[in-house]
Coordinates of N, CA and C and ligand atoms in Angstrom, one line a residue:
X1 N 231.1 -74.7 108.9 CA 230.8 -73.3 109.0 C 231.6 -72.7 110.1
X2 N 232.2 -71.5 109.8 CA 233.0 -70.8 110.8 C 232.1 -70.2 111.9
X3 N 232.3 -70.5 113.2 CA 231.5 -69.9 114.2 C 231.6 -68.4 114.2
X4 N 230.5 -67.7 114.3 CA 230.6 -66.2 114.3 C 231.1 -65.7 115.6
X5 N 231.0 -66.5 116.7 CA 231.4 -66.1 118.0 C 232.5 -67.0 118.6
X6 N 233.7 -67.0 118.0 CA 234.7 -68.0 118.5 C 235.0 -67.9 119.9
X7 N 235.0 -66.6 120.5 CA 235.3 -66.5 121.9 C 234.2 -67.1 122.7
X8 N 232.9 -66.9 122.3 CA 231.8 -67.5 123.1 C 231.9 -69.0 123.0
X9 N 232.3 -69.6 121.9 CA 232.4 -71.0 121.7 C 233.5 -71.5 122.7
X10 N 234.6 -70.8 122.7 CA 235.6 -71.1 123.7 C 235.1 -71.0 125.1
X11 N 234.3 -69.9 125.4 CA 233.8 -69.8 126.7 C 232.9 -71.0 127.1
X12 N 232.1 -71.4 126.2 CA 231.2 -72.5 126.4 C 232.0 -73.7 126.9
X13 N 233.2 -73.9 126.2 CA 234.0 -75.0 126.5 C 234.6 -74.8 127.9
X14 N 235.0 -73.6 128.2 CA 235.6 -73.3 129.5 C 234.6 -73.5 130.6
X15 N 233.4 -73.0 130.3 CA 232.3 -73.1 131.3 C 232.1 -74.6 131.6
X16 N 232.1 -75.4 130.5 CA 231.9 -76.8 130.7 C 233.0 -77.4 131.6
X17 N 234.2 -76.8 131.6 CA 235.3 -77.2 132.4 C 235.2 -76.5 133.8
X18 N 234.1 -75.8 134.1 CA 233.9 -75.2 135.3 C 235.0 -74.1 135.6
X19 N 235.4 -73.4 134.5 CA 236.4 -72.4 134.6 C 235.9 -71.1 134.0
X20 N 234.9 -70.5 134.7 CA 234.2 -69.4 134.1 C 234.9 -68.1 134.2
X21 N 235.8 -67.9 135.1 CA 236.4 -66.6 135.3 C 237.2 -66.1 134.2
X22 N 238.0 -67.0 133.6 CA 238.8 -66.6 132.4 C 237.9 -66.2 131.3
X23 N 236.8 -66.9 131.1 CA 235.9 -66.6 130.0 C 235.3 -65.2 130.2
X24 N 234.9 -64.9 131.4 CA 234.3 -63.6 131.6 C 235.2 -62.4 131.3
X25 N 236.5 -62.6 131.3 CA 237.4 -61.5 131.0 C 237.7 -61.4 129.5
X26 N 237.1 -62.2 128.7 CA 237.4 -62.2 127.3 C 236.2 -61.8 126.5
X27 N 235.9 -60.5 126.2 CA 234.8 -60.2 125.4 C 234.9 -60.7 124.0
X28 N 233.8 -60.8 123.3 CA 234.0 -61.2 121.9 C 234.8 -60.2 121.1
X29 N 235.4 -60.6 120.0 CA 236.3 -59.7 119.2 C 235.5 -58.8 118.3
X30 N 234.2 -59.0 118.2 CA 233.3 -58.2 117.4 C 231.9 -58.2 117.9
X31 N 231.2 -57.2 117.6 CA 229.8 -57.1 118.0 C 229.6 -56.4 119.3
X32 N 228.4 -56.3 119.8 CA 228.0 -55.6 121.0 C 227.9 -56.6 122.2
X33 N 228.5 -56.2 123.3 CA 228.5 -57.0 124.5 C 228.0 -56.2 125.7
X34 N 227.2 -56.8 126.5 CA 226.6 -56.0 127.6 C 227.2 -56.5 128.9
X35 N 227.6 -55.5 129.8 CA 228.1 -55.8 131.1 C 227.5 -54.9 132.1
X36 N 227.3 -55.4 133.3 CA 226.8 -54.6 134.4 C 227.8 -54.4 135.5
X37 N 228.0 -53.2 135.9 CA 228.8 -52.9 137.1 C 227.9 -52.9 138.3
X38 N 228.4 -53.2 139.5 CA 227.7 -53.1 140.7 C 227.2 -51.6 140.9
X39 N 225.9 -51.4 141.1 CA 225.5 -50.0 141.2 C 225.8 -49.4 142.6
X40 N 226.0 -48.1 142.6 CA 226.0 -47.4 143.9 C 224.7 -47.7 144.6
X41 N 224.7 -47.5 146.0 CA 223.4 -47.8 146.7 C 222.3 -46.9 146.2
X42 N 222.5 -45.7 145.8 CA 221.4 -44.8 145.3 C 220.8 -45.4 144.0
X43 N 221.6 -46.2 143.3 CA 221.1 -46.6 141.9 C 220.6 -48.1 142.0
X44 N 220.6 -48.7 143.2 CA 220.3 -50.1 143.2 C 218.9 -50.4 142.7
X45 N 217.9 -49.6 143.0 CA 216.6 -49.8 142.5 C 216.5 -49.7 141.0
X46 N 217.2 -48.7 140.4 CA 217.2 -48.5 139.0 C 217.8 -49.8 138.3
X47 N 219.0 -50.2 138.9 CA 219.6 -51.4 138.3 C 218.7 -52.6 138.4
X48 N 218.0 -52.7 139.5 CA 217.1 -53.9 139.6 C 216.0 -53.8 138.6
X49 N 215.5 -52.6 138.2 CA 214.5 -52.5 137.2 C 215.1 -52.9 135.8
X50 N 216.3 -52.5 135.6 CA 216.9 -53.0 134.3 C 217.1 -54.5 134.2
X51 N 217.5 -55.1 135.4 CA 217.6 -56.5 135.4 C 216.3 -57.2 135.2
X52 N 215.2 -56.6 135.7 CA 213.9 -57.2 135.7 C 213.3 -57.1 134.3
X53 N 213.5 -56.0 133.6 CA 212.9 -55.8 132.3 C 213.8 -56.1 131.1
X54 N 215.1 -56.1 131.3 CA 216.1 -56.5 130.3 C 216.1 -55.7 129.0
X55 N 215.8 -54.4 129.1 CA 215.8 -53.6 127.8 C 217.2 -53.6 127.1
X56 N 218.3 -53.6 127.9 CA 219.6 -53.5 127.3 C 219.9 -54.8 126.6
X57 N 219.5 -56.0 127.3 CA 219.7 -57.3 126.7 C 219.0 -57.4 125.4
X58 N 217.8 -56.9 125.4 CA 216.9 -56.9 124.2 C 217.6 -56.1 123.0
X59 N 218.1 -54.9 123.3 CA 218.7 -54.1 122.3 C 220.0 -54.7 121.8
X60 N 220.8 -55.2 122.7 CA 222.1 -55.8 122.3 C 221.8 -57.1 121.4
X61 N 220.9 -57.9 121.8 CA 220.6 -59.1 121.1 C 220.1 -58.7 119.7
X62 N 219.2 -57.7 119.6 CA 218.7 -57.2 118.3 C 219.8 -56.7 117.4
X63 N 220.7 -55.9 118.0 CA 221.9 -55.4 117.2 C 222.7 -56.5 116.7
X64 N 223.1 -57.5 117.5 CA 223.9 -58.6 117.1 C 223.2 -59.5 116.1
X65 N 221.9 -59.6 116.2 CA 221.2 -60.4 115.3 C 221.1 -59.8 113.9
X66 N 221.1 -58.4 113.9 CA 220.9 -57.7 112.7 C 222.2 -57.4 112.0
X67 N 223.3 -57.1 112.8 CA 224.5 -56.6 112.3 C 225.7 -57.5 112.7
X68 N 226.6 -57.7 111.8 CA 227.9 -58.3 112.2 C 228.9 -57.2 112.2
X69 N 229.0 -56.5 113.3 CA 229.9 -55.3 113.4 C 231.3 -55.9 113.6
X70 N 232.3 -55.4 112.7 CA 233.6 -56.0 112.8 C 234.5 -55.4 113.8
X71 N 233.9 -55.0 115.0 CA 234.7 -54.5 116.1 C 233.9 -54.7 117.3
X72 N 234.6 -54.8 118.5 CA 233.9 -55.0 119.7 C 233.4 -53.7 120.3
X73 N 232.2 -53.6 120.7 CA 231.6 -52.5 121.4 C 231.0 -53.0 122.7
X74 N 231.4 -52.4 123.8 CA 230.9 -52.9 125.1 C 229.8 -51.9 125.5
X75 N 228.7 -52.4 126.0 CA 227.6 -51.6 126.6 C 227.8 -51.9 128.1
X76 N 228.2 -50.8 128.8 CA 228.5 -51.0 130.3 C 227.5 -50.2 131.1
X77 N 226.6 -50.9 131.8 CA 225.7 -50.3 132.7 C 226.4 -50.0 134.0
X78 N 226.3 -48.8 134.5 CA 227.1 -48.4 135.6 C 226.5 -47.2 136.3
X79 N 227.0 -47.0 137.6 CA 226.7 -45.7 138.2 C 227.7 -44.7 137.7
X80 N 227.2 -43.6 137.2 CA 228.0 -42.7 136.5 C 228.5 -41.5 137.3
X81 N 228.0 -41.3 138.5 CA 228.4 -40.2 139.4 C 228.3 -38.9 138.7
X82 N 227.2 -38.6 138.0 CA 227.0 -37.3 137.4 C 227.4 -37.3 135.9
X83 N 228.3 -38.1 135.4 CA 228.6 -38.2 134.0 C 227.3 -38.8 133.3
X84 N 227.0 -38.3 132.2 CA 225.8 -38.8 131.5 C 226.1 -40.0 130.6
X85 N 225.1 -40.7 130.3 CA 225.2 -41.8 129.3 C 225.8 -41.3 128.0
X86 N 226.7 -42.1 127.5 CA 227.4 -41.7 126.2 C 228.2 -42.8 125.6
X87 N 228.8 -42.5 124.4 CA 229.6 -43.4 123.8 C 231.1 -42.9 123.8
X88 N 232.0 -43.7 124.2 CA 233.4 -43.3 124.3 C 234.1 -44.0 123.1
X89 N 234.5 -43.2 122.1 CA 235.1 -43.9 120.9 C 236.4 -44.5 121.2
X90 N 237.2 -43.9 122.1 CA 238.5 -44.4 122.4 C 238.5 -45.8 123.0
X91 N 237.5 -46.0 123.8 CA 237.3 -47.4 124.4 C 236.3 -48.2 123.7
X92 N 235.7 -47.7 122.7 CA 234.5 -48.3 122.0 C 233.5 -48.9 123.0
X93 N 233.1 -47.9 123.9 CA 232.3 -48.3 125.0 C 231.1 -47.4 125.2
X94 N 229.9 -48.0 125.3 CA 228.7 -47.2 125.7 C 228.6 -47.3 127.2
X95 N 228.6 -46.1 127.8 CA 228.4 -46.1 129.3 C 226.9 -45.7 129.5
X96 N 226.2 -46.7 130.1 CA 224.7 -46.6 130.3 C 224.5 -46.3 131.8
X97 N 224.0 -45.1 132.1 CA 224.0 -44.7 133.5 C 222.7 -45.2 134.1
X98 N 222.8 -45.9 135.3 CA 221.6 -46.3 136.0 C 220.7 -45.1 136.3
X99 N 221.3 -44.0 136.6 CA 220.4 -42.9 137.1 C 219.7 -42.2 136.0
X100 N 219.9 -42.6 134.7 CA 219.0 -42.1 133.6 C 217.6 -42.5 133.9
X101 N 217.5 -43.6 134.6 CA 216.1 -44.2 134.8 C 215.3 -43.3 135.8
X102 N 216.0 -42.6 136.7 CA 215.3 -41.7 137.6 C 214.5 -40.7 136.9
X103 N 215.0 -40.0 135.9 CA 214.3 -39.0 135.2 C 213.1 -39.6 134.5
X104 N 213.4 -40.7 133.8 CA 212.3 -41.3 133.0 C 211.2 -41.9 133.8
X105 N 211.6 -42.4 135.0 CA 210.5 -42.9 135.9 C 209.7 -41.8 136.4
X106 N 210.3 -40.7 136.7 CA 209.5 -39.5 137.2 C 208.6 -39.0 136.1
X107 N 209.2 -38.8 134.9 CA 208.5 -38.2 133.8 C 207.3 -39.1 133.3
X108 N 207.5 -40.4 133.2 CA 206.5 -41.3 132.7 C 205.6 -41.9 133.7
X109 N 206.0 -41.9 135.0 CA 205.2 -42.5 136.1 C 204.8 -43.9 135.7
X110 N 205.7 -44.6 135.1 CA 205.4 -46.0 134.6 C 206.7 -46.7 134.5
X111 N 207.0 -47.5 135.5 CA 208.4 -48.1 135.6 C 208.7 -49.0 134.3
X112 N 207.7 -49.7 133.9 CA 207.9 -50.6 132.7 C 208.2 -49.8 131.5
X113 N 207.5 -48.7 131.3 CA 207.7 -47.9 130.1 C 209.1 -47.2 130.3
X114 N 209.4 -46.8 131.5 CA 210.7 -46.1 131.7 C 211.9 -47.1 131.4
X115 N 211.7 -48.3 131.9 CA 212.8 -49.3 131.6 C 212.9 -49.5 130.1
X116 N 211.7 -49.6 129.4 CA 211.7 -49.8 127.9 C 212.5 -48.7 127.2
X117 N 212.4 -47.5 127.7 CA 213.1 -46.4 127.1 C 214.6 -46.6 127.0
X118 N 215.1 -47.4 128.0 CA 216.5 -47.7 128.0 C 217.0 -48.4 126.7
X119 N 216.1 -49.2 126.1 CA 216.4 -49.8 124.8 C 216.6 -48.7 123.7
X120 N 215.8 -47.7 123.7 CA 216.0 -46.5 122.8 C 217.3 -45.9 123.1
X121 N 217.7 -45.7 124.3 CA 219.0 -45.1 124.7 C 220.2 -46.0 124.1
X122 N 220.1 -47.3 124.3 CA 221.1 -48.2 123.8 C 221.3 -48.0 122.3
X123 N 220.1 -48.0 121.6 CA 220.2 -47.9 120.2 C 220.7 -46.6 119.7
X124 N 220.4 -45.5 120.4 CA 220.9 -44.2 120.1 C 222.5 -44.2 120.2
X125 N 222.9 -44.8 121.4 CA 224.4 -44.8 121.6 C 225.0 -45.8 120.5
X126 N 224.4 -46.8 120.2 CA 224.9 -47.7 119.2 C 225.0 -47.0 117.8
X127 N 224.1 -46.1 117.6 CA 224.2 -45.2 116.4 C 225.5 -44.5 116.4
X128 N 225.9 -43.9 117.5 CA 227.2 -43.2 117.6 C 228.3 -44.2 117.4
X129 N 228.2 -45.4 117.9 CA 229.2 -46.4 117.7 C 229.4 -46.8 116.2
X130 N 228.3 -46.9 115.5 CA 228.3 -47.2 114.1 C 228.9 -46.0 113.3
X131 N 228.5 -44.8 113.6 CA 229.0 -43.6 112.9 C 230.6 -43.6 113.1
X132 N 231.0 -43.9 114.3 CA 232.5 -44.0 114.6 C 233.1 -45.1 113.9
X133 N 232.6 -46.3 114.1 CA 233.3 -47.5 113.5 C 233.3 -47.6 112.0
X134 N 232.2 -47.1 111.4 CA 232.1 -47.2 110.0 C 232.6 -45.9 109.3
X135 N 232.9 -44.9 110.1 CA 233.4 -43.6 109.6 C 232.3 -42.9 108.8
X136 N 231.0 -43.0 109.2 CA 229.9 -42.4 108.4 C 230.1 -40.9 108.5
X137 N 229.8 -40.2 107.4 CA 230.0 -38.8 107.4 C 228.8 -38.1 108.1
X138 N 229.2 -37.2 109.0 CA 228.2 -36.3 109.7 C 228.7 -34.9 109.7
X139 N 227.9 -33.9 109.4 CA 228.3 -32.6 109.1 C 228.7 -31.8 110.4
X140 N 228.1 -32.2 111.5 CA 228.3 -31.5 112.7 C 227.9 -32.4 113.9
X141 N 228.3 -31.9 115.1 CA 227.9 -32.7 116.3 C 226.3 -32.8 116.4
X142 N 225.6 -31.8 116.0 CA 224.2 -31.8 116.0 C 223.7 -32.8 115.0
X143 N 224.3 -32.9 113.8 CA 223.9 -33.8 112.8 C 224.2 -35.2 113.3
X144 N 225.3 -35.4 114.0 CA 225.5 -36.8 114.6 C 224.5 -37.2 115.5
X145 N 224.1 -36.3 116.4 CA 223.0 -36.6 117.4 C 221.7 -36.9 116.7
X146 N 221.3 -36.1 115.7 CA 220.1 -36.4 114.9 C 220.2 -37.8 114.2
X147 N 221.4 -38.1 113.7 CA 221.5 -39.4 113.0 C 221.4 -40.5 114.0
X148 N 222.0 -40.4 115.2 CA 221.9 -41.4 116.2 C 220.4 -41.6 116.6
X149 N 219.7 -40.5 116.7 CA 218.2 -40.6 117.0 C 217.5 -41.4 115.9
X150 N 217.9 -41.1 114.6 CA 217.2 -41.9 113.6 C 217.5 -43.4 113.6
X151 N 218.8 -43.7 114.1 CA 219.1 -45.1 114.2 C 218.3 -45.8 115.3
X152 N 218.1 -45.1 116.4 CA 217.2 -45.6 117.5 C 215.8 -45.9 116.9
X153 N 215.3 -44.9 116.2 CA 213.9 -45.1 115.7 C 213.9 -46.3 114.7
X154 N 214.9 -46.3 113.8 CA 215.0 -47.4 112.8 C 215.0 -48.8 113.5
X155 N 215.8 -48.9 114.5 CA 215.9 -50.3 115.2 C 214.6 -50.6 115.9
X156 N 214.0 -49.6 116.5 CA 212.8 -49.9 117.2 C 211.6 -50.2 116.3
X157 N 211.6 -49.5 115.1 CA 210.5 -49.8 114.1 C 210.8 -51.2 113.6
X158 N 212.0 -51.6 113.4 CA 212.3 -53.0 113.0 C 211.7 -54.0 113.9
X159 N 211.6 -53.7 115.2 CA 211.1 -54.7 116.2 C 209.6 -54.9 116.0
X160 N 208.9 -54.0 115.3 CA 207.4 -54.2 115.1 C 206.7 -53.5 116.3
X161 N 205.5 -54.0 116.6 CA 204.6 -53.3 117.6 C 205.3 -53.0 118.9
X162 N 206.1 -54.0 119.4 CA 206.7 -53.8 120.7 C 207.7 -52.6 120.6
X163 N 208.5 -52.6 119.6 CA 209.5 -51.5 119.4 C 208.8 -50.2 119.2
X164 N 207.7 -50.2 118.5 CA 206.9 -49.0 118.3 C 206.4 -48.4 119.6
X165 N 206.0 -49.3 120.5 CA 205.5 -48.8 121.9 C 206.7 -48.2 122.6
X166 N 207.9 -48.8 122.4 CA 209.1 -48.2 123.1 C 209.4 -46.8 122.5
X167 N 209.3 -46.7 121.2 CA 209.5 -45.4 120.5 C 208.5 -44.4 121.0
X168 N 207.3 -44.8 121.1 CA 206.2 -43.9 121.7 C 206.6 -43.4 123.1
X169 N 207.1 -44.4 123.9 CA 207.4 -44.0 125.3 C 208.6 -43.1 125.3
X170 N 209.6 -43.3 124.4 CA 210.7 -42.4 124.4 C 210.3 -41.0 123.9
X171 N 209.4 -41.0 122.9 CA 208.9 -39.7 122.5 C 208.2 -39.0 123.6
X172 N 207.4 -39.7 124.3 CA 206.6 -39.1 125.4 C 207.6 -38.6 126.5
X173 N 208.7 -39.3 126.8 CA 209.6 -38.8 127.8 C 210.3 -37.5 127.3
X174 N 210.6 -37.5 126.0 CA 211.2 -36.2 125.4 C 210.2 -35.1 125.5
X175 N 208.9 -35.4 125.2 CA 207.9 -34.4 125.2 C 207.7 -33.8 126.6
X176 N 207.8 -34.6 127.7 CA 207.6 -34.2 129.0 C 208.9 -33.6 129.6
X177 N 210.0 -33.8 129.0 CA 211.3 -33.2 129.5 C 211.2 -31.7 129.6
X178 N 211.7 -31.1 130.7 CA 211.7 -29.7 130.7 C 212.7 -29.1 129.7
X179 N 212.4 -27.9 129.2 CA 213.3 -27.3 128.2 C 214.8 -27.3 128.8
X180 N 215.8 -27.5 127.9 CA 217.1 -27.5 128.4 C 217.6 -26.1 128.9
X181 N 218.6 -26.1 129.8 CA 219.2 -24.9 130.2 C 219.8 -24.2 129.0
X182 N 219.8 -22.8 129.0 CA 220.4 -22.1 127.9 C 221.9 -22.5 127.9
X183 N 222.5 -22.5 126.7 CA 223.9 -22.9 126.5 C 224.1 -23.9 125.5
X184 N 225.3 -24.2 125.1 CA 225.6 -25.1 124.0 C 225.1 -26.5 124.3
X185 N 224.4 -27.1 123.4 CA 223.9 -28.5 123.5 C 223.9 -29.0 122.1
X186 N 224.6 -30.1 121.9 CA 224.6 -30.7 120.5 C 223.3 -31.4 120.1
X187 N 222.5 -31.7 121.1 CA 221.2 -32.4 120.9 C 220.1 -31.4 120.4
X188 N 219.2 -31.8 119.6 CA 218.0 -31.1 119.3 C 217.2 -30.9 120.6
X189 N 216.4 -29.8 120.7 CA 215.6 -29.6 121.9 C 214.7 -30.8 122.0
X190 N 214.4 -31.2 123.3 CA 213.6 -32.5 123.5 C 212.3 -32.5 122.7
X191 N 211.6 -31.4 122.6 CA 210.3 -31.3 121.9 C 210.5 -31.7 120.4
X192 N 211.7 -31.3 119.8 CA 212.0 -31.7 118.4 C 212.3 -33.2 118.3
X193 N 213.0 -33.7 119.3 CA 213.4 -35.1 119.3 C 212.1 -36.0 119.4
X194 N 211.2 -35.5 120.2 CA 209.9 -36.2 120.3 C 209.1 -36.2 119.0
X195 N 209.1 -35.0 118.4 CA 208.4 -34.9 117.1 C 209.0 -35.7 116.0
X196 N 210.3 -35.8 116.0 CA 211.0 -36.6 115.0 C 210.7 -38.1 115.1
X197 N 210.7 -38.5 116.4 CA 210.4 -40.0 116.6 C 209.0 -40.3 116.2
X198 N 208.0 -39.4 116.6 CA 206.6 -39.6 116.2 C 206.4 -39.6 114.7
X199 N 207.2 -38.7 114.1 CA 207.0 -38.6 112.6 C 207.5 -39.8 111.9
X200 N 208.6 -40.4 112.4 CA 209.1 -41.6 111.8 C 208.1 -42.8 112.0
X201 N 207.6 -42.8 113.2 CA 206.6 -43.8 113.6 C 205.4 -43.8 112.7
X202 N 204.9 -42.6 112.5 CA 203.7 -42.4 111.7 C 204.1 -42.8 110.2
X203 N 205.3 -42.4 109.8 CA 205.6 -42.8 108.4 C 205.8 -44.3 108.2
X204 N 206.3 -45.0 109.2 CA 206.6 -46.4 109.1 C 205.3 -47.2 109.3
X205 N 204.4 -46.8 110.1 CA 203.3 -47.6 110.5 C 202.0 -46.7 110.6
X206 N 201.6 -46.1 109.6 CA 200.5 -45.1 109.7 C 199.2 -45.8 110.1
X207 N 199.1 -47.1 109.8 CA 197.8 -47.8 110.2 C 197.7 -48.0 111.7
X208 N 198.9 -48.1 112.4 CA 198.9 -48.2 113.9 C 199.1 -46.9 114.6
X209 N 199.7 -45.9 113.8 CA 200.0 -44.6 114.4 C 199.5 -43.5 113.5
X210 N 198.2 -43.4 113.4 CA 197.7 -42.4 112.5 C 197.7 -40.9 113.0
X211 N 198.3 -40.7 114.2 CA 198.3 -39.4 114.7 C 199.0 -38.4 113.8
X212 N 198.8 -37.1 114.1 CA 199.3 -36.1 113.2 C 200.9 -36.2 113.1
X213 N 201.4 -36.3 111.9 CA 202.8 -36.1 111.7 C 203.1 -34.7 111.6
X214 N 204.3 -34.3 112.1 CA 204.7 -32.9 112.0 C 204.8 -32.5 110.5
X215 N 204.2 -31.4 110.2 CA 204.3 -31.0 108.8 C 205.7 -30.8 108.3
X216 N 206.0 -31.3 107.1 CA 207.3 -31.2 106.6 C 208.4 -32.0 107.3
X217 N 208.0 -33.1 107.9 CA 208.8 -33.9 108.7 C 210.1 -34.3 107.9
X218 N 211.2 -34.0 108.5 CA 212.5 -34.3 107.8 C 213.5 -34.8 108.8
X219 N 214.2 -36.0 108.5 CA 214.0 -36.8 107.3 C 212.7 -37.6 107.5
X220 N 212.1 -38.0 106.4 CA 210.9 -38.8 106.4 C 211.4 -40.3 106.5
X221 N 210.5 -41.1 106.9 CA 210.8 -42.6 107.2 C 211.5 -43.2 106.0
X222 N 211.0 -43.1 104.8 CA 211.6 -43.9 103.7 C 213.1 -43.4 103.5
X223 N 213.4 -42.2 103.8 CA 214.8 -41.7 103.7 C 215.6 -42.3 104.8
X224 N 215.1 -42.3 106.0 CA 215.9 -42.9 107.1 C 216.1 -44.4 106.9
X225 N 215.0 -45.1 106.5 CA 215.1 -46.5 106.3 C 216.2 -46.8 105.2
X226 N 216.1 -46.1 104.1 CA 216.9 -46.4 103.0 C 218.4 -46.0 103.3
X227 N 218.6 -44.9 104.0 CA 219.9 -44.5 104.3 C 220.6 -45.5 105.2
X228 N 219.9 -45.9 106.3 CA 220.6 -46.8 107.2 C 220.8 -48.2 106.6
X229 N 219.8 -48.6 105.8 CA 220.0 -49.9 105.1 C 221.2 -49.9 104.2
X230 N 221.4 -48.8 103.5 CA 222.5 -48.6 102.6 C 223.8 -48.6 103.4
X231 N 223.8 -47.8 104.4 CA 225.1 -47.6 105.2 C 225.5 -48.9 105.8
X232 N 224.5 -49.7 106.2 CA 224.9 -50.9 106.9 C 224.9 -52.2 106.0
X233 N 224.8 -51.9 104.7 CA 224.6 -53.1 103.8 C 225.7 -54.2 104.0
X234 N 226.9 -53.8 104.2 CA 228.0 -54.8 104.3 C 228.0 -55.6 105.6
X235 N 227.2 -55.1 106.6 CA 227.2 -55.7 107.9 C 225.9 -56.5 108.1
X236 N 225.0 -56.4 107.2 CA 223.7 -57.0 107.5 C 223.7 -58.5 107.5
X237 N 223.1 -59.1 108.6 CA 222.9 -60.5 108.6 C 221.5 -60.9 108.0
X238 N 220.6 -59.9 108.2 CA 219.2 -60.2 107.7 C 218.7 -58.9 107.0
X239 N 217.7 -59.1 106.1 CA 217.2 -58.0 105.4 C 216.6 -56.9 106.3
X240 N 216.6 -55.7 106.0 CA 216.0 -54.6 106.7 C 214.5 -54.6 106.5
X241 N 213.8 -53.6 107.0 CA 212.3 -53.5 106.7 C 212.1 -53.4 105.2
X242 N 211.2 -54.1 104.7 CA 210.9 -54.2 103.3 C 210.4 -52.8 102.8
X243 N 210.5 -52.6 101.4 CA 210.1 -51.4 100.9 C 208.6 -51.2 101.0
X244 N 207.8 -52.2 101.2 CA 206.4 -52.1 101.3 C 205.9 -51.5 102.6
X245 N 206.9 -51.3 103.6 CA 206.5 -50.9 104.9 C 206.3 -49.4 105.0
X246 N 206.3 -48.7 103.9 CA 206.1 -47.3 103.9 C 207.3 -46.5 103.6
Ligands
LIG301 ZN1 224.0 -38.9 121.4

């Protein structure tokens, strides 16, 4: 059987030969890889929280277990000096800003939940990476943001109850976020992003999340589940959520 991670296999050999540095400079040729940069002093506490709770490791592992993406995408946790978290298509890199945690820790007043929300962030940015890599059609920047949000919800719902708790925490952070400054913004208003997450959660697991779904919730969970399962069909390592899940 051909190894799926030939570079990692090579790295294992190199590590066995006590030559780790060459290995660390060779990311895999495909799939998602996580790296951490040394944080600025102001971000050290946030970086420590990420290392303790490992939400980015969890998201990257789930992405690679689910998908065989035929391109390398790096998730780089770093101090962004004011630049926001985002996906850079030219570098195929997700820049995950340590200081995102500051807002979520303030909003949620729960460090574990705030760290968990980072998994939702990684999945959202991975949605952008998939739209880019697979050339998925999106009608506008706003449509791309909404689609990336549905991918985050889709991946978290796939995780089962733990992912559902993360999706709830992410929705709560959006609900508590102050309204955005007037001006152009490709994202939906945070209250709408919260409602969309809760609506998908209710649609996917109404027995665990019976709370009120927004009336006329669009897109509904079956639409999101079927659309992502169809778009990713050629990359899937494992089946998606079954049709019986709502
Ligand atoms: Zn986005």
